Short mmCIF file of C-alpha atoms and ligand atoms in Angstrom, two decimals:
data_model
loop_
_atom_site.label_atom_id
_atom_site.label_comp_id
_atom_site.label_asym_id
_atom_site.label_seq_id
_atom_site.Cartn_x
_atom_site.Cartn_y
_atom_site.Cartn_z
CA UNK A 19 21.31 30.65 -88.37
CA UNK A 20 23.31 32.83 -90.75
CA UNK A 21 23.65 31.66 -94.33
CA UNK A 22 26.88 29.81 -94.90
CA UNK A 23 29.20 30.27 -97.80
CA UNK A 24 29.46 27.13 -99.92
CA UNK A 25 33.07 26.20 -100.64
CA UNK A 26 32.76 22.93 -102.53
CA UNK A 27 30.09 20.57 -103.80
CA UNK A 28 31.01 16.93 -104.24
CA UNK A 29 28.93 13.97 -105.38
CA UNK A 30 27.57 13.09 -101.94
CA UNK A 31 28.50 16.04 -99.75
CA UNK A 32 28.73 19.83 -99.67
CA UNK A 33 31.34 21.75 -97.70
CA UNK A 34 30.43 25.14 -96.22
CA UNK A 35 32.59 27.66 -94.42
CA UNK A 36 32.54 26.91 -90.68
CA UNK A 37 31.83 29.35 -87.83
CA UNK A 38 35.53 29.64 -86.87
CA UNK A 39 38.64 29.82 -89.04
CA UNK A 40 39.96 26.32 -89.69
CA UNK A 41 36.51 24.73 -89.42
CA UNK A 42 34.08 23.54 -92.08
CA UNK A 43 30.51 22.32 -92.11
CA UNK A 44 30.11 19.03 -93.97
CA UNK A 45 26.56 18.50 -95.33
CA UNK A 46 25.50 14.96 -96.36
CA UNK A 47 23.25 14.72 -99.42
CA UNK A 48 20.92 11.88 -100.43
CA UNK A 49 22.46 11.92 -103.93
CA UNK A 50 24.24 8.77 -105.00
CA UNK A 51 26.50 8.20 -107.98
CA UNK A 52 28.38 5.18 -109.24
CA UNK A 53 30.85 4.32 -111.99
CA UNK A 54 32.36 7.81 -112.00
CA UNK A 55 28.93 9.48 -112.11
CA UNK A 56 27.65 7.50 -115.10
CA UNK A 57 24.88 6.23 -112.83
CA UNK A 58 22.99 8.77 -110.73
CA UNK A 59 20.22 8.45 -108.19
CA UNK A 60 18.85 9.40 -104.81
CA UNK A 61 18.81 7.19 -101.74
CA UNK A 62 16.20 8.73 -99.44
CA UNK A 63 17.56 9.35 -95.96
CA UNK A 64 21.13 8.36 -96.91
CA UNK A 65 22.56 11.74 -95.91
CA UNK A 66 21.05 11.53 -92.43
CA UNK A 67 22.26 7.97 -91.93
CA UNK A 68 25.77 8.55 -93.31
CA UNK A 69 26.18 11.67 -91.15
CA UNK A 70 25.30 9.59 -88.07
CA UNK A 71 27.28 6.47 -89.08
CA UNK A 72 30.38 8.46 -90.01
CA UNK A 73 30.20 10.47 -86.77
CA UNK A 74 29.92 7.23 -84.80
CA UNK A 75 32.81 5.44 -86.52
CA UNK A 76 35.12 8.49 -86.47
CA UNK A 77 34.37 9.03 -82.77
CA UNK A 78 35.16 5.39 -81.93
CA UNK A 79 38.40 5.67 -83.96
CA UNK A 80 39.31 8.90 -82.16
CA UNK A 81 38.86 7.08 -78.86
CA UNK A 82 41.56 4.56 -79.78
CA UNK A 83 43.92 7.37 -80.80
CA UNK A 84 43.35 7.61 -84.56
CA UNK A 85 43.45 11.33 -85.36
CA UNK A 86 40.48 12.44 -87.48
CA UNK A 87 39.05 15.66 -88.85
CA UNK A 88 35.92 14.92 -86.83
CA UNK A 89 36.99 16.48 -83.58
CA UNK A 90 34.09 18.79 -83.16
CA UNK A 91 30.52 17.53 -83.33
CA UNK A 92 27.50 16.68 -85.34
CA UNK A 93 25.40 19.82 -85.77
CA UNK A 94 22.11 18.38 -86.92
CA UNK A 95 20.62 15.53 -88.97
CA UNK A 96 22.68 16.25 -92.07
CA UNK A 97 25.61 18.39 -90.96
CA UNK A 98 28.78 17.98 -88.96
CA UNK A 99 31.37 20.51 -87.90
CA UNK A 100 34.85 19.35 -88.89
CA UNK A 101 38.38 20.65 -89.02
CA UNK A 102 39.54 21.99 -92.34
CA UNK A 103 42.35 19.82 -93.71
CA UNK A 104 44.37 19.74 -96.90
CA UNK A 105 43.08 16.60 -98.60
CA UNK A 106 45.76 14.26 -99.96
CA UNK A 107 44.52 13.39 -103.47
CA UNK A 108 44.73 9.65 -102.93
CA UNK A 109 41.91 7.19 -102.22
CA UNK A 110 43.17 4.45 -99.91
CA UNK A 111 41.31 1.16 -100.38
CA UNK A 112 41.67 -1.75 -97.97
CA UNK A 113 40.44 -5.20 -98.93
CA UNK A 114 39.88 -8.17 -96.63
CA UNK A 115 37.65 -10.22 -98.93
CA UNK A 116 37.69 -10.09 -102.75
CA UNK A 117 34.82 -8.08 -104.30
CA UNK A 118 34.30 -5.39 -106.91
CA UNK A 119 37.25 -4.25 -108.97
CA UNK A 120 39.84 -6.69 -107.56
CA UNK A 121 37.57 -9.59 -108.53
CA UNK A 122 37.15 -8.23 -112.06
CA UNK A 123 40.79 -7.22 -112.51
CA UNK A 124 42.43 -10.37 -111.13
CA UNK A 125 39.66 -12.93 -111.65
CA UNK A 126 39.27 -13.73 -107.95
CA UNK A 127 35.70 -14.86 -107.21
CA UNK A 128 33.72 -12.45 -105.01
CA UNK A 129 33.68 -13.61 -101.42
CA UNK A 130 37.18 -15.17 -101.44
CA UNK A 131 38.95 -14.25 -98.20
CA UNK A 132 42.30 -12.67 -99.12
CA UNK A 133 45.47 -14.24 -97.67
CA UNK A 134 46.08 -10.93 -95.93
CA UNK A 135 44.60 -7.45 -96.00
CA UNK A 136 45.62 -5.58 -99.13
CA UNK A 137 46.03 -1.80 -99.40
CA UNK A 138 45.59 -0.15 -102.81
CA UNK A 139 45.87 3.49 -103.87
CA UNK A 140 43.87 5.42 -106.45
CA UNK A 141 44.67 8.92 -107.67
CA UNK A 142 41.66 11.14 -106.86
CA UNK A 143 40.93 12.59 -110.27
CA UNK A 144 37.44 12.25 -111.77
CA UNK A 145 38.57 13.33 -115.23
CA UNK A 146 40.94 10.35 -115.30
CA UNK A 147 38.45 8.01 -113.61
CA UNK A 148 40.50 7.69 -110.39
CA UNK A 149 43.25 5.44 -111.79
CA UNK A 150 45.04 2.94 -109.57
CA UNK A 151 48.56 4.08 -108.67
CA UNK A 152 51.52 2.74 -106.70
CA UNK A 153 53.22 4.37 -103.72
CA UNK A 154 56.00 5.27 -106.19
CA UNK A 155 53.64 7.55 -108.14
CA UNK A 156 52.34 9.16 -104.96
CA UNK A 157 55.78 10.08 -103.68
CA UNK A 158 57.35 10.83 -107.09
CA UNK A 159 54.60 13.31 -107.99
CA UNK A 160 54.67 14.82 -104.50
CA UNK A 161 51.03 14.02 -103.59
CA UNK A 162 52.42 12.76 -100.29
CA UNK A 163 55.90 12.38 -98.80
CA UNK A 164 57.38 8.96 -97.93
CA UNK A 165 56.98 9.85 -94.22
CA UNK A 166 53.29 10.68 -94.83
CA UNK A 167 52.86 7.30 -96.52
CA UNK A 168 54.36 5.54 -93.47
CA UNK A 169 51.78 7.29 -91.30
CA UNK A 170 48.98 6.53 -93.76
CA UNK A 171 49.81 2.81 -93.90
CA UNK A 172 50.11 2.52 -90.11
CA UNK A 173 46.82 4.36 -89.55
CA UNK A 174 45.06 2.42 -92.30
CA UNK A 175 46.01 -0.95 -90.79
CA UNK A 176 44.80 0.15 -87.34
CA UNK A 177 41.56 1.46 -88.82
CA UNK A 178 41.01 -1.82 -90.66
CA UNK A 179 41.64 -3.96 -87.57
CA UNK A 180 39.42 -1.81 -85.37
CA UNK A 181 36.54 -1.47 -87.82
CA UNK A 182 36.67 -5.17 -88.79
CA UNK A 183 36.19 -6.07 -85.11
CA UNK A 184 33.55 -3.43 -84.50
CA UNK A 185 31.46 -4.60 -87.47
CA UNK A 186 31.98 -8.29 -86.71
CA UNK A 187 30.53 -7.60 -83.26
CA UNK A 188 27.24 -6.59 -84.91
CA UNK A 189 27.18 -9.46 -87.41
CA UNK A 190 28.73 -7.62 -90.36
CA UNK A 191 31.84 -8.55 -92.37
CA UNK A 192 33.94 -5.56 -93.44
CA UNK A 193 34.78 -6.73 -96.97
CA UNK A 194 36.58 -3.56 -98.09
CA UNK A 195 36.47 0.21 -97.71
CA UNK A 196 37.87 3.46 -99.06
CA UNK A 197 39.25 6.23 -96.87
CA UNK A 198 40.95 9.57 -97.42
CA UNK A 199 43.52 11.42 -95.39
CA UNK A 200 44.32 15.09 -94.96
CA UNK A 201 47.06 17.29 -93.58
CA UNK A 202 46.15 19.20 -90.45
CA UNK A 203 48.39 22.16 -89.65
CA UNK A 204 48.84 23.34 -86.09
CA UNK A 205 51.29 26.23 -86.11
CA UNK A 206 54.41 24.77 -87.73
CA UNK A 207 53.43 21.15 -87.10
CA UNK A 208 51.63 18.95 -89.58
CA UNK A 209 49.70 15.81 -88.74
CA UNK A 210 48.11 13.28 -91.08
CA UNK A 211 44.49 12.75 -90.07
CA UNK A 212 41.60 10.60 -91.31
CA UNK A 213 39.19 12.81 -93.29
CA UNK A 214 36.09 12.63 -95.52
CA UNK A 215 33.61 10.00 -94.24
CA UNK A 216 33.23 6.32 -93.42
CA UNK A 217 29.77 5.03 -94.32
CA UNK A 218 28.03 2.36 -96.40
CA UNK A 219 28.79 4.63 -99.40
CA UNK A 220 32.46 3.74 -99.20
CA UNK A 221 32.52 0.37 -97.47
CA UNK A 222 31.40 -3.09 -98.56
CA UNK A 223 29.46 -4.54 -95.64
CA UNK A 224 28.07 -8.07 -95.82
CA UNK A 225 25.87 -9.83 -93.29
CA UNK A 226 28.30 -12.27 -91.63
CA UNK A 227 25.84 -15.18 -91.81
CA UNK A 228 24.01 -14.71 -95.11
CA UNK A 229 26.58 -12.56 -97.02
CA UNK A 230 23.71 -10.25 -97.95
CA UNK A 231 25.04 -6.89 -99.16
CA UNK A 232 24.30 -3.95 -96.83
CA UNK A 233 26.06 -1.12 -98.70
CA UNK A 234 26.14 0.99 -101.86
CA UNK A 235 26.55 -2.09 -104.07
CA UNK A 236 22.75 -2.46 -103.68
CA UNK A 237 22.49 0.84 -105.60
CA UNK A 238 25.39 0.18 -108.01
CA UNK A 239 24.02 -3.24 -108.98
CA UNK A 240 20.28 -2.46 -108.77
CA UNK A 241 19.70 -5.01 -106.00
CA UNK A 242 16.79 -3.09 -104.41
CA UNK A 243 16.18 -2.38 -100.70
CA UNK A 244 18.94 0.24 -100.70
CA UNK A 245 17.46 2.53 -98.01
CA UNK A 246 16.69 -0.49 -95.84
CA UNK A 247 20.30 -1.68 -96.02
CA UNK A 248 21.72 1.66 -94.81
CA UNK A 249 19.12 1.72 -92.01
CA UNK A 250 19.99 -1.81 -90.98
CA UNK A 251 23.69 -0.89 -90.64
CA UNK A 252 22.72 2.05 -88.37
CA UNK A 253 20.29 -0.14 -86.43
CA UNK A 254 22.92 -2.81 -85.77
CA UNK A 255 25.41 -0.17 -84.64
CA UNK A 256 22.70 1.02 -82.22
CA UNK A 257 22.50 4.50 -83.75
CA UNK A 258 19.34 4.56 -85.88
CA UNK A 259 17.94 8.10 -85.42
CA UNK A 260 15.44 7.86 -82.56
CA UNK A 261 12.41 9.02 -84.49
CA UNK A 262 13.20 6.36 -87.09
CA UNK A 263 12.26 6.95 -90.70
CA UNK A 264 10.18 10.06 -89.99
CA UNK A 265 13.35 12.10 -89.50
CA UNK A 266 15.21 10.77 -92.48
CA UNK A 267 13.67 12.92 -95.20
CA UNK A 268 14.52 16.32 -93.73
CA UNK A 269 14.77 19.54 -95.69
CA UNK A 270 17.03 19.48 -98.70
CA UNK A 271 19.23 22.30 -97.47
CA UNK A 272 19.72 23.39 -93.91
CA UNK A 273 21.38 26.73 -93.86
P1 TMP B 46 36.20 -1.17 -105.94
O1 TMP B 46 36.09 -2.65 -105.69
O2 TMP B 46 35.15 -0.66 -106.90
O3 TMP B 46 37.59 -0.77 -106.32
O4 TMP B 46 35.88 -0.45 -104.56
C1 TMP B 46 36.61 -0.73 -103.39
C2 TMP B 46 35.97 -0.01 -102.21
O5 TMP B 46 36.09 1.40 -102.36
C3 TMP B 46 34.48 -0.28 -102.01
O6 TMP B 46 34.24 -0.38 -100.61
C4 TMP B 46 33.81 0.94 -102.55
C5 TMP B 46 34.81 2.02 -102.33
N1 TMP B 46 34.81 3.03 -103.39
C6 TMP B 46 34.54 4.36 -103.08
O7 TMP B 46 34.28 4.68 -101.93
N2 TMP B 46 34.58 5.28 -104.08
C7 TMP B 46 34.86 4.97 -105.37
O8 TMP B 46 34.88 5.85 -106.22
C8 TMP B 46 35.14 3.60 -105.68
C9 TMP B 46 35.45 3.19 -107.10
C10 TMP B 46 35.11 2.68 -104.67
N1 LIG B 47 31.17 7.43 -106.01
C1 LIG B 47 31.85 7.04 -107.16
C2 LIG B 47 31.29 7.74 -108.38
O1 LIG B 47 30.33 8.26 -108.64
C3 LIG B 47 31.93 5.61 -107.48
C4 LIG B 47 31.34 4.57 -106.61
O2 LIG B 47 31.16 4.74 -105.43
O3 LIG B 47 31.07 3.49 -107.17
O4 LIG B 47 31.83 7.78 -109.26
#
């Protein structure tokens, strides 16, 4: 395969130029960071698992009519072919159960079911530490238009309902998650689509019976058994790579 031009390297993924205009190749790394990169590490096999988990969840969401950037296909263990979108610089967080920053900020004990699902927004800016913002900031500074925000809220609530049910079906509580949206241009028309990834890197997933954490909090909080937790999520979803752990290491770059 021809060498691909690298366009962007993020903390957990690399974007390469795709084979056709308007496409990109998204490569999933094993690198993990937390607390705005103050903590760094490697979770062996994470890239392979997140590629597969994100493909699976985005495909299921597509099937119920949620537009996503993942319209094309997974290419190999660590790469997927996606549509190029203009990322809206806002992290959308949905919370069903209190954990993490809402517990610290508002003093709500972790594990408290929230009276209803709460949507929060954070401005995607590492230099500022991704500060929390209100819809007012997003529209006033032109990061998204009010009409875009209507679409984002409607899509986010559907995504939350669908994923909560999907995970509950495999014995997992979807505590919270972070998603990103992008603008997809087709001629003169623009659509808001789900972008980035959905994986245990950006969700809190707890075993429904034991409340055991099955997500990146195991890395953030040094709880151990990090790789095993990501594998268990894939196993429960019925998508653990067939060859099991043997395939998870893989070459560092596949170009
Ligand atoms: P928080 O409780 O730390 O605000 O995180 C809420 C959710 O967002 C949790 O599922 C983890 C996810 N998240 C990210 O994906 N990226 C981030 O940079 C942060 C801070 C949280
Ligand atoms: N990925 C984010 C970072 O490095 C934070 C996190 O997921 O906790 O900063």
